[in-house]
Amino acid sequence: MTEQKQFRAIKGTRDILPPDSTLWNWFEQSARDVFESYNFREIRLPIFEETSLFARSVGGETDIVSKEMYSFPDRSTSSDATADAGDLISLRPEATASTMRAYIEHGMHALPGNVKLYYMGPMFRRERPQKGRYRQFYQIGAEVLGQSDAPAIDAEVIEMLVTFFSRVGLTRTTLYINSIGDKNCRPQYVELLRAELRKVKDQLGADSQRRIETNPLRVLDSKIPQEQEIIAKLPKISEHLCDACREHFAKLKEELKLRGVNFQDNWRLVRGLDYYTRTTFEVIAEGLGSQNAVCGGGRYDGLVELLGGPPTKGIGFAIGTDRAILSIQESGNLPKLPGLDVFVAWMGLETYATAVGLTKKLREAGLSVELPGEEMKFKKSLNLADKLGARYALIIGSDEVATGRFTLKRLADADQKKLSEYELLEYLESERRGTRG
Ligand code: HAM
């Protein structure tokens, strides 16, 4: 006999099973509620795009684009494997690039006011899997596009993020902010940094040595213990910002204080994507080990132009849903989520029609109801109700059908009531309103 292959999810991907999926739905719905209260609307984007879109926006030299993308030739435009780079498509490693592409493609710059969009869904990066780091992971992101780069916009986006985190009980977090300057002041700073790094090159690891030439800012990101003392002595960008960037950053901090948002300055927060200018920010959560960034974002004025669109300012962020939920789970600060409300324990075939009818009415009233399709012994029935975590068992025997009064048993404490159909619906509905708010 040949042995059957046991299929397993591909490394770095995973299944989100119930009851976790209920937690995920609640988390995503809470984001929708909070973001829509800030007048953001959802954009649904494709899962794959032309590879060059990511190369142009995220940056060809970044780890994400140079090492981590799942790219393949698009067979509908090229019949053989000789497709050039223009024909390559990639699973999206992030969604800011797609949002910019959609903004340009649909002429959204002509819309009134700022365009405020949010998205949620899977992203793909071929990273080394570990706790909190997956190859298919999920983000919830938000972007604001328009003509203004007022610090109030940055502050509102950050306030919305913090409001959402506190709504879902993700409270053991720290928000770090920085300004990485713009095209007027950053080039000089990068040169200064490069010159200083060259002086200490032989004390740095291979990655940092390479980055001195390719992207010296990323050296500031290094977590390697031996490099920390050297990095601490490097020139800080905050001392090399032009007047406009300095003022923008100072105003942002004033705005955050006005809105009651706590933050910490972190001059080493440079981010791993190329499109940022001025404001950058990240939220770090406790209890996640090394993969502890639950959100990253920043301003990206000029990105739309870089992709062939009109001059546009932009800012946004993306939350790592997997990590944020992991952090909530580890804190034990879990919400009370809806489960199975009623298990219908019907006994005797003559009660079945009543059970079906009543189940339908309870479901229409918004309750979650389990109706066994086959007759079960009373004891077995209540046992199963218990195991499924039902809050109530609705007992329907021939007596109940005859009198029109049904027994509702609360499984937590075995409290029992006899109720008419009308009373039953009233009772369960008001009880649900109370427990589910
Ligand atoms: P990012 O920092 O690359 O930024 O990703 C944002 C968040 O996605 C991270 O803080 C992390 O929580 C989560 N994340 C990233 N990679 C993984 C992974 N392999 N496994 C699990 N979670 C992960 C961006 O993607 C930008 N597009 C954010 C942005 C939007 N900036 C402006 N607008």
Coordinates of C-alpha atoms and ligand atoms in Angstrom, one line a residue:
M1 CA 0.0 0.0 0.0
T2 CA 1.4 3.4 -0.9
E3 CA 1.6 5.8 2.0
Q4 CA -0.8 8.8 1.7
K5 CA 1.0 12.2 1.7
Q6 CA -0.1 14.3 4.7
F7 CA -0.5 17.9 3.4
R8 CA 0.4 20.7 5.7
A9 CA 0.2 24.5 5.4
I10 CA 3.3 25.9 3.8
K11 CA 6.0 27.1 6.1
G12 CA 5.3 30.7 7.2
T13 CA 1.5 30.4 6.5
R14 CA -1.1 29.3 8.9
D15 CA -4.8 28.6 9.4
I16 CA -6.8 30.9 11.6
L17 CA -9.3 28.6 13.2
P18 CA -12.4 29.3 15.4
P19 CA -12.5 30.6 18.0
D20 CA -9.5 32.7 17.0
S21 CA -11.2 33.7 13.8
T22 CA -14.0 35.3 15.9
L23 CA -11.3 37.4 17.7
W24 CA -9.9 38.4 14.3
N25 CA -13.3 39.4 13.0
W26 CA -13.9 41.5 16.1
F27 CA -10.5 43.1 15.8
E28 CA -11.1 44.0 12.1
Q29 CA -14.6 45.2 12.8
S30 CA -13.3 47.5 15.6
A31 CA -10.8 48.9 13.1
R32 CA -13.6 49.6 10.6
D33 CA -15.7 51.3 13.3
V34 CA -12.9 53.5 14.6
F35 CA -11.5 54.4 11.1
E36 CA -14.9 55.2 9.8
S37 CA -15.5 57.5 12.7
Y38 CA -12.5 59.4 11.4
N39 CA -14.1 59.5 7.9
F40 CA -11.8 56.9 6.4
R41 CA -13.4 54.6 3.8
E42 CA -12.3 51.1 2.7
I43 CA -10.4 50.5 -0.5
R44 CA -10.2 46.8 -1.7
L45 CA -7.0 46.2 -3.6
P46 CA -5.6 43.3 -5.7
I47 CA -3.4 40.8 -4.1
F48 CA -0.9 41.0 -6.9
E49 CA 0.6 43.9 -8.9
E50 CA 3.4 44.5 -11.4
T51 CA 6.7 43.8 -9.6
S52 CA 8.0 47.2 -10.8
L53 CA 5.4 49.0 -8.9
F54 CA 6.9 47.7 -5.6
A55 CA 10.5 48.2 -6.9
R56 CA 9.7 51.8 -7.7
S57 CA 7.9 52.7 -4.5
V58 CA 9.2 50.5 -1.7
G59 CA 12.7 50.6 -3.3
G60 CA 14.7 48.1 -5.3
E61 CA 17.5 48.0 -2.7
T62 CA 15.2 47.3 0.3
D63 CA 15.1 43.8 1.8
I64 CA 11.4 43.6 1.0
V65 CA 11.9 44.1 -2.7
S66 CA 15.4 42.6 -3.2
K67 CA 14.9 39.4 -1.2
E68 CA 11.4 38.8 0.1
M69 CA 8.9 39.1 -2.8
Y70 CA 7.0 36.2 -4.3
S71 CA 7.4 37.1 -8.0
F72 CA 6.5 35.2 -11.1
P73 CA 6.0 35.8 -14.8
D74 CA 2.5 36.7 -15.8
R75 CA 1.6 34.0 -18.3
S76 CA -1.3 35.9 -19.8
T77 CA 1.0 38.5 -21.2
S78 CA 4.0 36.3 -21.9
S79 CA 3.8 32.8 -23.2
D80 CA 7.3 31.7 -22.2
A81 CA 9.8 31.9 -19.4
T82 CA 11.8 34.7 -21.1
A83 CA 9.5 37.4 -19.7
D84 CA 11.4 40.5 -18.9
A85 CA 11.1 42.4 -15.6
G86 CA 8.2 44.4 -16.9
D87 CA 6.1 41.2 -17.2
L88 CA 6.8 40.0 -13.7
I89 CA 4.1 40.2 -11.1
S90 CA 4.4 39.9 -7.4
L91 CA 2.2 39.0 -4.4
R92 CA 1.9 42.3 -2.6
P93 CA 4.4 42.7 0.3
E94 CA 2.5 45.8 1.5
A95 CA -0.4 47.9 0.3
T96 CA 0.8 51.5 0.2
A97 CA 2.1 51.0 -3.3
S98 CA -1.2 49.6 -4.6
T99 CA -3.1 52.4 -2.9
M100 CA -1.0 55.0 -4.7
R101 CA -1.4 53.1 -8.0
A102 CA -5.2 53.1 -7.5
Y103 CA -5.3 56.8 -6.5
I104 CA -3.5 57.7 -9.7
E105 CA -5.4 55.3 -12.0
H106 CA -8.8 56.5 -10.8
G107 CA -7.9 60.2 -10.8
M108 CA -8.7 60.4 -7.1
H109 CA -6.8 63.7 -6.7
A110 CA -9.9 65.3 -8.2
L111 CA -12.0 64.3 -5.2
P112 CA -12.9 67.0 -2.7
G113 CA -10.8 67.3 0.5
N114 CA -8.3 64.7 1.6
V115 CA -8.7 61.2 0.4
K116 CA -8.8 59.0 3.5
L117 CA -8.6 55.2 2.7
Y118 CA -8.2 52.1 4.8
Y119 CA -7.6 48.5 3.8
M120 CA -7.1 45.1 5.4
G121 CA -5.9 41.8 4.1
P122 CA -3.0 39.4 3.5
M123 CA 0.5 40.5 2.6
F124 CA 3.4 38.3 1.5
R125 CA 7.1 38.4 2.4
R126 CA 9.5 35.6 2.1
E127 CA 11.1 36.2 5.5
R128 CA 12.5 33.6 7.9
P129 CA 9.4 32.5 9.9
Q130 CA 9.4 32.8 13.7
K131 CA 7.1 33.9 16.4
G132 CA 5.2 36.9 15.0
R133 CA 6.8 36.7 11.6
Y134 CA 5.1 34.9 8.8
R135 CA 5.3 34.7 5.1
Q136 CA 1.6 35.3 4.7
F137 CA 0.6 37.9 7.3
Y138 CA -2.2 40.4 7.6
Q139 CA -2.2 44.1 7.8
I140 CA -4.8 46.8 8.5
G141 CA -3.6 50.0 7.0
A142 CA -4.8 53.6 6.5
E143 CA -3.6 56.3 4.1
V144 CA -4.4 60.0 3.7
L145 CA -3.7 61.6 0.4
G146 CA -4.1 65.3 -0.6
Q147 CA -2.6 68.7 -1.1
S148 CA -1.8 69.4 2.5
D149 CA 1.1 68.2 4.6
A150 CA -0.2 69.9 7.8
P151 CA 1.2 68.3 10.9
A152 CA -2.5 68.1 12.1
I153 CA -3.0 65.3 9.5
D154 CA -0.1 63.3 10.8
A155 CA -1.4 63.8 14.3
E156 CA -4.9 62.8 13.4
V157 CA -3.7 59.6 11.8
I158 CA -1.6 58.7 14.8
E159 CA -4.5 59.6 17.2
M160 CA -6.8 57.3 15.2
L161 CA -4.2 54.5 15.5
V162 CA -3.9 55.0 19.3
T163 CA -7.7 55.2 19.7
F164 CA -8.0 51.9 17.9
F165 CA -5.4 50.2 20.0
S166 CA -7.0 51.4 23.2
R167 CA -10.5 50.3 21.9
V168 CA -9.2 46.7 21.4
G169 CA -7.3 46.7 24.7
L170 CA -3.8 46.8 23.2
T171 CA -2.5 49.0 25.9
R172 CA 1.0 47.7 26.8
T173 CA 2.5 49.6 23.9
T174 CA 5.0 52.4 23.2
L175 CA 4.6 54.9 20.3
Y176 CA 7.9 56.1 18.8
I177 CA 8.1 59.0 16.5
N178 CA 10.9 60.6 14.4
S179 CA 11.4 62.9 11.5
I180 CA 13.8 61.7 8.8
G181 CA 13.8 65.0 6.9
D182 CA 13.0 65.6 3.3
K183 CA 14.8 66.0 -0.1
N184 CA 16.3 69.3 1.1
C185 CA 18.0 68.2 4.2
R186 CA 18.2 64.4 4.2
P187 CA 20.8 64.0 1.4
Q188 CA 23.4 66.1 3.3
Y189 CA 22.7 64.2 6.5
V190 CA 23.0 60.8 4.7
E191 CA 26.4 61.9 3.3
L192 CA 27.5 63.0 6.8
L193 CA 26.4 59.7 8.3
R194 CA 28.2 57.8 5.5
A195 CA 31.4 59.7 6.2
E196 CA 31.2 59.0 9.9
L197 CA 30.3 55.3 9.3
R198 CA 33.3 54.8 7.0
K199 CA 35.5 55.9 9.9
V200 CA 34.2 53.0 12.0
K201 CA 33.6 50.5 9.2
D202 CA 35.8 47.7 10.5
Q203 CA 34.0 47.7 13.9
L204 CA 30.7 47.0 12.1
G205 CA 29.1 43.7 11.0
A206 CA 28.8 42.7 7.3
D207 CA 25.2 44.0 6.8
S208 CA 26.0 47.4 8.3
Q209 CA 29.2 47.6 6.2
R210 CA 27.3 47.0 3.1
R211 CA 24.6 49.5 4.1
I212 CA 27.2 52.3 4.5
E213 CA 27.2 52.4 0.7
T214 CA 23.7 51.3 -0.2
N215 CA 21.6 52.9 2.5
P216 CA 23.5 54.3 5.6
L217 CA 20.2 55.3 7.4
R218 CA 19.4 51.6 7.8
V219 CA 22.5 51.1 9.9
L220 CA 20.6 53.1 12.6
D221 CA 18.1 50.3 12.6
S222 CA 20.7 47.7 13.6
K223 CA 19.9 45.5 16.6
I224 CA 23.3 43.9 16.8
P225 CA 24.6 44.4 20.4
Q226 CA 28.3 45.2 19.4
E227 CA 27.1 48.0 17.1
Q228 CA 25.0 49.9 19.6
E229 CA 27.7 51.9 21.3
I230 CA 29.1 53.0 17.9
I231 CA 25.6 54.0 16.6
A232 CA 24.9 56.0 19.8
K233 CA 27.7 58.3 18.9
L234 CA 26.7 58.9 15.3
P235 CA 25.2 62.3 14.3
K236 CA 21.5 62.6 14.9
I237 CA 19.2 63.7 12.1
S238 CA 17.2 65.9 14.5
E239 CA 20.3 68.2 14.6
H240 CA 20.4 68.3 10.8
L241 CA 16.8 69.0 9.8
C242 CA 16.1 72.0 7.6
D243 CA 13.9 74.7 9.1
A244 CA 10.7 73.5 7.4
C245 CA 11.2 69.9 8.6
R246 CA 12.2 71.0 12.1
E247 CA 9.1 73.1 12.4
H248 CA 6.9 70.4 11.0
F249 CA 8.2 67.9 13.6
A250 CA 7.8 70.4 16.4
K251 CA 4.2 71.1 15.4
L252 CA 3.4 67.4 15.2
K253 CA 4.5 67.0 18.8
E254 CA 2.4 69.9 19.9
E255 CA -0.6 68.4 18.0
L256 CA -0.1 65.0 19.6
K257 CA 0.0 66.6 23.1
L258 CA -3.1 68.5 22.3
R259 CA -4.8 65.2 21.4
G260 CA -3.5 63.5 24.5
V261 CA -1.3 61.0 22.6
N262 CA 1.7 59.8 24.5
F263 CA 4.9 59.3 22.4
Q264 CA 8.6 58.9 22.7
D265 CA 11.2 60.4 20.4
N266 CA 13.4 57.9 18.7
W267 CA 16.0 59.4 16.4
R268 CA 17.0 55.9 15.1
L269 CA 13.5 55.1 13.7
V270 CA 14.3 55.2 10.0
R271 CA 12.0 52.4 8.7
G272 CA 12.8 49.8 6.1
L273 CA 10.9 51.2 3.1
D274 CA 12.3 54.0 0.8
Y275 CA 9.3 56.2 0.4
Y276 CA 9.3 58.0 3.7
T277 CA 9.9 61.7 4.2
R278 CA 9.7 63.7 7.5
T279 CA 7.4 61.9 10.0
T280 CA 8.0 58.2 10.8
F281 CA 6.5 56.3 13.6
E282 CA 6.2 52.8 15.0
V283 CA 4.3 51.1 17.8
I284 CA 6.1 48.4 19.9
A285 CA 4.1 46.0 22.0
E286 CA 5.2 44.1 25.1
G287 CA 5.4 40.3 25.2
L288 CA 6.2 39.6 21.6
G289 CA 9.9 39.0 21.7
S290 CA 12.0 40.3 18.8
Q291 CA 9.1 40.8 16.4
N292 CA 7.5 43.4 18.6
A293 CA 6.6 46.1 16.1
V294 CA 2.8 46.0 15.8
C295 CA 2.5 49.1 13.5
G296 CA 4.7 51.1 11.3
G297 CA 4.0 54.2 9.2
G298 CA 5.0 57.6 8.1
R299 CA 4.8 60.5 5.6
Y300 CA 5.5 59.9 2.0
D301 CA 5.1 63.2 0.1
G302 CA 6.2 62.7 -3.5
L303 CA 5.5 59.0 -3.8
V304 CA 2.4 59.6 -6.0
E305 CA 4.6 61.8 -8.3
L306 CA 7.3 59.2 -8.4
L307 CA 4.7 56.8 -9.7
G308 CA 3.6 59.2 -12.4
G309 CA 0.7 61.0 -10.6
P310 CA 0.2 64.6 -9.8
P311 CA 2.1 66.3 -6.9
T312 CA 0.5 64.8 -3.7
K313 CA 1.2 64.6 0.0
G314 CA 0.6 61.5 1.9
I315 CA 0.8 59.8 5.2
G316 CA -0.3 56.4 6.6
F317 CA 0.4 53.3 8.6
A318 CA -0.1 49.6 8.6
I319 CA -0.8 47.5 11.7
G320 CA 0.5 43.9 11.8
T321 CA -2.8 42.1 12.6
D322 CA -1.1 38.8 13.5
R323 CA 1.2 40.4 16.1
A324 CA -1.4 42.8 17.5
I325 CA -3.8 39.9 18.1
L326 CA -0.9 37.8 19.6
S327 CA -0.2 40.6 22.0
I328 CA -3.8 40.9 23.1
Q329 CA -4.0 37.1 23.6
E330 CA -0.8 37.2 25.7
S331 CA -2.0 40.0 27.8
G332 CA -5.1 37.9 28.6
N333 CA -7.2 41.1 28.1
L334 CA -9.6 39.3 25.8
P335 CA -13.1 40.7 25.0
K336 CA -16.2 38.7 25.7
L337 CA -17.1 37.5 22.2
P338 CA -20.4 36.0 21.0
G339 CA -20.6 32.2 20.9
L340 CA -23.4 29.7 20.7
D341 CA -26.5 31.1 22.5
V342 CA -28.9 28.2 22.3
F343 CA -28.7 24.4 21.8
V344 CA -32.2 23.0 20.9
A345 CA -32.7 19.7 22.7
W346 CA -35.7 18.2 21.1
M347 CA -37.0 14.8 22.1
G348 CA -39.5 12.6 20.1
L349 CA -40.1 13.0 16.4
E350 CA -43.4 14.7 17.1
T351 CA -41.5 17.7 18.5
Y352 CA -39.2 18.1 15.5
A353 CA -41.4 20.5 13.5
T354 CA -41.8 22.8 16.5
A355 CA -38.1 22.7 17.1
V356 CA -37.3 23.6 13.5
G357 CA -39.9 26.5 13.5
L358 CA -38.6 27.9 16.9
T359 CA -35.0 27.6 15.8
K360 CA -35.7 29.7 12.7
K361 CA -37.4 32.4 14.8
L362 CA -34.5 32.5 17.3
R363 CA -32.0 32.8 14.4
E364 CA -34.0 35.6 12.8
A365 CA -33.8 37.4 16.1
G366 CA -30.0 37.3 15.8
L367 CA -29.2 34.5 18.1
S368 CA -26.7 31.7 17.3
V369 CA -28.6 28.4 17.5
E370 CA -27.6 24.8 17.1
L371 CA -30.3 22.3 16.1
P372 CA -29.3 18.6 16.0
G373 CA -30.5 17.0 12.8
E374 CA -31.1 13.7 14.5
E375 CA -32.9 12.7 17.6
M376 CA -30.6 12.4 20.6
K377 CA -31.0 11.0 24.1
F378 CA -31.7 13.8 26.6
K379 CA -28.5 13.3 28.5
K380 CA -26.4 13.1 25.5
S381 CA -28.0 16.2 24.1
L382 CA -27.3 18.3 27.2
N383 CA -23.8 16.9 27.3
L384 CA -23.1 18.1 23.8
A385 CA -24.7 21.5 24.5
D386 CA -22.3 21.9 27.4
K387 CA -19.3 20.8 25.3
L388 CA -20.2 23.3 22.5
G389 CA -20.2 26.0 25.1
A390 CA -23.9 26.9 24.6
R391 CA -25.3 29.4 27.1
Y392 CA -28.7 27.8 27.1
A393 CA -30.4 24.5 26.3
L394 CA -33.9 24.9 24.9
I395 CA -35.7 21.7 25.9
I396 CA -38.6 20.7 23.6
G397 CA -40.5 17.5 24.6
S398 CA -44.0 16.4 23.9
D399 CA -45.3 18.2 27.1
E400 CA -43.7 21.5 25.9
V401 CA -45.3 21.1 22.4
A402 CA -48.7 20.4 24.0
T403 CA -48.7 23.3 26.5
G404 CA -46.8 25.8 24.2
R405 CA -44.4 26.5 27.1
F406 CA -40.7 25.6 26.6
T407 CA -38.0 24.9 29.1
L408 CA -35.0 27.2 28.9
K409 CA -32.0 25.9 30.9
R410 CA -29.1 28.2 31.6
L411 CA -26.1 25.8 31.5
A412 CA -23.8 27.7 33.8
D413 CA -26.0 27.3 36.8
A414 CA -28.8 25.0 35.7
D415 CA -31.4 27.7 36.3
Q416 CA -34.6 26.7 34.5
K417 CA -37.6 28.7 33.2
K418 CA -40.8 27.8 31.5
L419 CA -41.6 30.3 28.8
S420 CA -44.1 30.8 26.0
E421 CA -42.6 31.4 22.5
Y422 CA -43.2 35.1 22.9
E423 CA -41.6 35.2 26.4
L424 CA -38.7 33.1 25.1
L425 CA -37.9 35.5 22.3
E426 CA -38.3 38.5 24.5
Y427 CA -36.1 37.1 27.2
L428 CA -33.3 35.9 25.0
E429 CA -33.2 39.1 23.0
S430 CA -33.1 41.4 26.0
E431 CA -30.5 39.2 27.6
R432 CA -28.4 39.3 24.4
R433 CA -28.6 43.1 24.3
G434 CA -27.4 43.2 27.9
T435 CA -24.4 40.9 27.4
R436 CA -23.3 42.0 23.9
G437 CA -24.0 45.7 24.3
Ligands
HAM1 P1 6.0 47.7 7.6 O1 6.7 48.3 8.8 O2 6.8 47.0 6.6 O3 5.2 48.9 6.9 O4 4.8 46.8 8.0 C1 3.9 47.2 9.0 C2 3.6 46.1 10.0 O5 3.3 44.9 9.4 C3 4.8 45.8 10.9 O6 4.9 46.7 12.0 C4 4.4 44.4 11.4 O7 3.5 44.5 12.5 C5 3.7 43.8 10.2 N1 4.6 42.9 9.5 C6 5.5 43.2 8.6 N2 6.1 42.0 8.2 C7 5.5 41.0 8.8 C8 5.7 39.6 8.8 N3 6.6 39.0 8.0 N4 4.9 38.8 9.7 C9 4.0 39.4 10.5 N5 3.8 40.8 10.5 C10 4.6 41.6 9.7 C11 4.5 48.8 5.8 O8 4.1 47.8 5.3 C12 4.0 50.2 5.2 N6 3.2 49.9 4.0 C13 3.2 50.9 6.3 C14 2.7 52.2 5.8 C15 1.5 52.5 5.3 N7 3.5 53.3 5.7 C16 2.7 54.3 5.2 N8 1.5 53.8 4.9

